[in-house]
Structures are given as C-alpha cells and as structure tokens.
Short mmCIF file of C-alpha atoms in Angstrom, two decimals:
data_model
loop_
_atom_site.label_atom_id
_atom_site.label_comp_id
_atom_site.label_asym_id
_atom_site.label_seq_id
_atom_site.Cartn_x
_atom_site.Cartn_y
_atom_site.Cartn_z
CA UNK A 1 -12.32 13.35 15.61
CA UNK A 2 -14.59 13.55 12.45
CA UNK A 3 -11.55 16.04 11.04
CA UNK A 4 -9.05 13.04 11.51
CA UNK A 5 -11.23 10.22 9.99
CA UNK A 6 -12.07 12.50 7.38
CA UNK A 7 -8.24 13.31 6.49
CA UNK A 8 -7.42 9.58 7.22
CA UNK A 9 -9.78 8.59 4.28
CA UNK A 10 -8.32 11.05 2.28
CA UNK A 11 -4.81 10.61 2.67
CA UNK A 12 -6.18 6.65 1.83
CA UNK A 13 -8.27 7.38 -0.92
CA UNK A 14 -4.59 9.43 -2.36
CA UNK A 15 -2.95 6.14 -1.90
CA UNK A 16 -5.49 3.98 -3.99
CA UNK A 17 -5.31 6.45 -6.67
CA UNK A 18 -1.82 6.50 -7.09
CA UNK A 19 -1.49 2.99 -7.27
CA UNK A 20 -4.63 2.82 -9.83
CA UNK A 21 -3.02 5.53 -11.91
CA UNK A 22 0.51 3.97 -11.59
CA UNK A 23 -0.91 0.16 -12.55
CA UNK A 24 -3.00 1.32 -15.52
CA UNK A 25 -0.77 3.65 -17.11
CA UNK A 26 2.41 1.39 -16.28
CA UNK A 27 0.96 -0.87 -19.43
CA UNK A 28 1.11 2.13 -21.96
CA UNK A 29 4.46 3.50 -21.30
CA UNK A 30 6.77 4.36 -24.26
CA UNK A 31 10.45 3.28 -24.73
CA UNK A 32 11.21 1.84 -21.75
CA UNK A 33 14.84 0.79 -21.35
CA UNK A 34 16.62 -1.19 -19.12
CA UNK A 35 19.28 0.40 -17.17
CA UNK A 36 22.64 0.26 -14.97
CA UNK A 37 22.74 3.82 -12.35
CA UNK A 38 26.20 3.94 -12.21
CA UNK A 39 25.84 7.46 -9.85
CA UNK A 40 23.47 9.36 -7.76
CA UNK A 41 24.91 13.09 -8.81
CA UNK A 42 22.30 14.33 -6.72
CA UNK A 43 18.56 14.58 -5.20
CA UNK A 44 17.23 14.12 -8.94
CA UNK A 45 20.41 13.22 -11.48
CA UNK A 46 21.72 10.26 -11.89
CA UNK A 47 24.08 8.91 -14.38
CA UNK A 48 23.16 5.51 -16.31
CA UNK A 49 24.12 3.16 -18.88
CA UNK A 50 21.55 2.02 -20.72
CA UNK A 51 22.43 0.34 -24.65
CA UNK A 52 25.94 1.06 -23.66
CA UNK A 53 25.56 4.64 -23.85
CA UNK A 54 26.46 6.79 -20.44
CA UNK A 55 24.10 9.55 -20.04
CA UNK A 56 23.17 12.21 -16.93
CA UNK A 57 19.54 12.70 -16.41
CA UNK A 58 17.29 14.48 -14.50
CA UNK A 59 14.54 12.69 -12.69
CA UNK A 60 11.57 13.76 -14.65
CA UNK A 61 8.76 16.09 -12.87
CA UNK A 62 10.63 16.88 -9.37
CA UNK A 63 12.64 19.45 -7.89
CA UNK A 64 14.77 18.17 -4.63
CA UNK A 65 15.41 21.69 -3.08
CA UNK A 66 19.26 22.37 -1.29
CA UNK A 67 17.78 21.28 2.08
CA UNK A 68 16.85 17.80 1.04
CA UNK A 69 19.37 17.00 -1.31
CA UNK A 70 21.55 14.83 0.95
CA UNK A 71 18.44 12.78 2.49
CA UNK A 72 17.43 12.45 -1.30
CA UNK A 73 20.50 10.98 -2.54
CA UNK A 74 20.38 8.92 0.20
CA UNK A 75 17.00 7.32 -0.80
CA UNK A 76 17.39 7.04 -4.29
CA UNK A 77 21.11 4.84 -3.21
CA UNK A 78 19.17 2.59 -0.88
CA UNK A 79 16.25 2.18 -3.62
CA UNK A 80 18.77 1.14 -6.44
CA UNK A 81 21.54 -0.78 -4.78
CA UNK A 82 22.54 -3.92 -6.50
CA UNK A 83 19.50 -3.39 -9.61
CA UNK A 84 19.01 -2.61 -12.69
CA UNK A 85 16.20 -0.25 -13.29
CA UNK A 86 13.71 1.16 -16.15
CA UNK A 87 13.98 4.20 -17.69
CA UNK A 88 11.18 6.33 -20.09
CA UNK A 89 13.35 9.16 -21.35
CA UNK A 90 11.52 12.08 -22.18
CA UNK A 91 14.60 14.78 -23.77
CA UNK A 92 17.36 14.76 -20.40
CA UNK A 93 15.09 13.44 -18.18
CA UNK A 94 13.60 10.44 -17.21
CA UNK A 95 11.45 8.71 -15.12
CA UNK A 96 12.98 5.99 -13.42
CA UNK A 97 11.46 2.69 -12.06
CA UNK A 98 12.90 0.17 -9.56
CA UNK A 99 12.20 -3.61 -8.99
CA UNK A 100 10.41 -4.51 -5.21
CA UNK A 101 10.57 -7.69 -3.78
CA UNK A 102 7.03 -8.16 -5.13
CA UNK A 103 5.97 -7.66 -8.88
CA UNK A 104 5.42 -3.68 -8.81
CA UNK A 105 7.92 -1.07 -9.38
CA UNK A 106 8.71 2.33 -7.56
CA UNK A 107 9.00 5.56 -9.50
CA UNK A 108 11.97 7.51 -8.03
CA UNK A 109 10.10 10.66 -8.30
CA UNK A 110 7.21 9.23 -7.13
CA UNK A 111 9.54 8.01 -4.21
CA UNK A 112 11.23 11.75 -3.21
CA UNK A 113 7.63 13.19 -3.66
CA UNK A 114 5.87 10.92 -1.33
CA UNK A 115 8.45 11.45 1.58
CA UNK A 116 8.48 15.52 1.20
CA UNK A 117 11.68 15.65 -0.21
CA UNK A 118 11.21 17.31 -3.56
CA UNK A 119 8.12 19.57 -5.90
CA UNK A 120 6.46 18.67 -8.39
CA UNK A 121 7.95 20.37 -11.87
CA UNK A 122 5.65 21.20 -14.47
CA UNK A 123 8.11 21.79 -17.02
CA UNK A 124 9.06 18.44 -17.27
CA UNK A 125 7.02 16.39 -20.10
CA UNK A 126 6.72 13.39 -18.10
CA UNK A 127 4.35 10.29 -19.78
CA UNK A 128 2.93 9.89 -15.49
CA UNK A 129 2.81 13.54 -14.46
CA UNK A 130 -0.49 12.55 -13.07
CA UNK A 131 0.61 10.28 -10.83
CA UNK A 132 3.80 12.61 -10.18
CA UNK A 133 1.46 15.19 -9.04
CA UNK A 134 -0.59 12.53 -6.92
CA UNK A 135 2.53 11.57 -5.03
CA UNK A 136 3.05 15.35 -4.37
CA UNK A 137 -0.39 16.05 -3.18
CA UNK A 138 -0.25 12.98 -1.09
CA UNK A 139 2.88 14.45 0.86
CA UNK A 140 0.80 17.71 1.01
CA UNK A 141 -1.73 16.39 2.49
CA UNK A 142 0.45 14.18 5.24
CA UNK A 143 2.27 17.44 5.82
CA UNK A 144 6.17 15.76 5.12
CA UNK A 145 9.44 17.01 4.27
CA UNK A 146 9.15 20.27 2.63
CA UNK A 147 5.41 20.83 3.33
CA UNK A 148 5.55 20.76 6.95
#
C-alpha cells in the first residue's frame, strides 16, 4: 500500500513538473511560427506550411517505433484536426504545439511520449528536451505503450 501511494505521488509530482517546465520555458522559446499540417506522414513527420513554404519535419526528440506508428498517426490527426499549430524548428525537425480548449498548448512529442508510443531521441537539439525527457520518464514510470 505504502509502494502505491509512494508511486502515486511520484507519477504526480512527474506531472507538476512537466507542466512547470513546459509553462516557464514556453515564454523563452525561439522562432516560433505559425503553421498549417497539411499531412501526418507518420508517427513523428508531418508536412506543413508555414510562410508559404511546404516543408517535412520530424517531430523533434522522439522516436515512434514500427509497432506504434499507426496508433501515433492516429493521435497526432485527432490532436490537429481543423488548427493551426506552432512550430520551433530546430534544422528538419520541430517541435510542434497545438491549441486546447483552454489557454495551454500540447507538445506533440510531449503527447506520443506521455501515452508510450514513442523514445525519447537525444540527437535531436530540441529548445524543451527537458520536458521531452519528463514526458518520457512519466510514461516509464506509468508503465504505457512501449514500456510495459
């Protein structure tokens, strides 16, 4: 019982963080640009027009492995329909923020990390690899998707 209250405070404390990290460092992003998705390629490339200019790109930091790629696509559609999004471009890939209903944005990698569906990829040069990484310990620690 102690175990479970213990992970439960964890797993809670994970959350907090994120959304700390994700606030705070939201402010001090570079070159953001607003963006159409025009296609979900796959798990973690999408194609967008942003400054009428078409460009493929990788979600930054994540890896969506063979097995999830078809569930992934499938989130990242149901996440953008209808909206424009954000985009920090960091070489060919980019992190990529959605509107809610309320104020805040999702990151799409945050997104596929949080549910199990992709890795974290330290090659990437991502401006919120902390918070990348956060999402995939998070996942860890819930035991989801690919860490089950």
């Amino acid at each position: 019982m102690k175990k479970l209250a213990l992970v439960t405070c964890l797993v809670g404390l994970g959350f907090l963080g994120l959304i700390i990290l994700f606030v705070f460092s939201r402010d001090k992003l570079p070159n953001s640009q607003l963006c159409e998705v025009t296609q979900v390629k796959s798990g973690d490339s999408l194609v967008v027009i942003c400054d009428n200019q078409t460009r493929q790109v990788k979600l930054c930091g994540v890896v969506v492995a063979a097995a999830s790629q078809a569930e992934a696509q499938k989130l990242i559609s149901s996440l953008i329909e209808n909206k424009s999004v954000s985009a920090i471009f960091s070489g060919n890939a980019a992190e990529i923020f959605v509107p809610t209903a309320s104020e805040e944005e999702k990151m799409l990698s945050e997104q596929l990390l949080l549910k199990g569906l992709a890795k974290f990829n330290a090659q990437d040069n991502c401006p919120n690899s902390d918070s990348i990484k956060l999402a995939e310990q998070i996942a860890k620690e819930k035991r989801l998707g690919v860490w089950k």
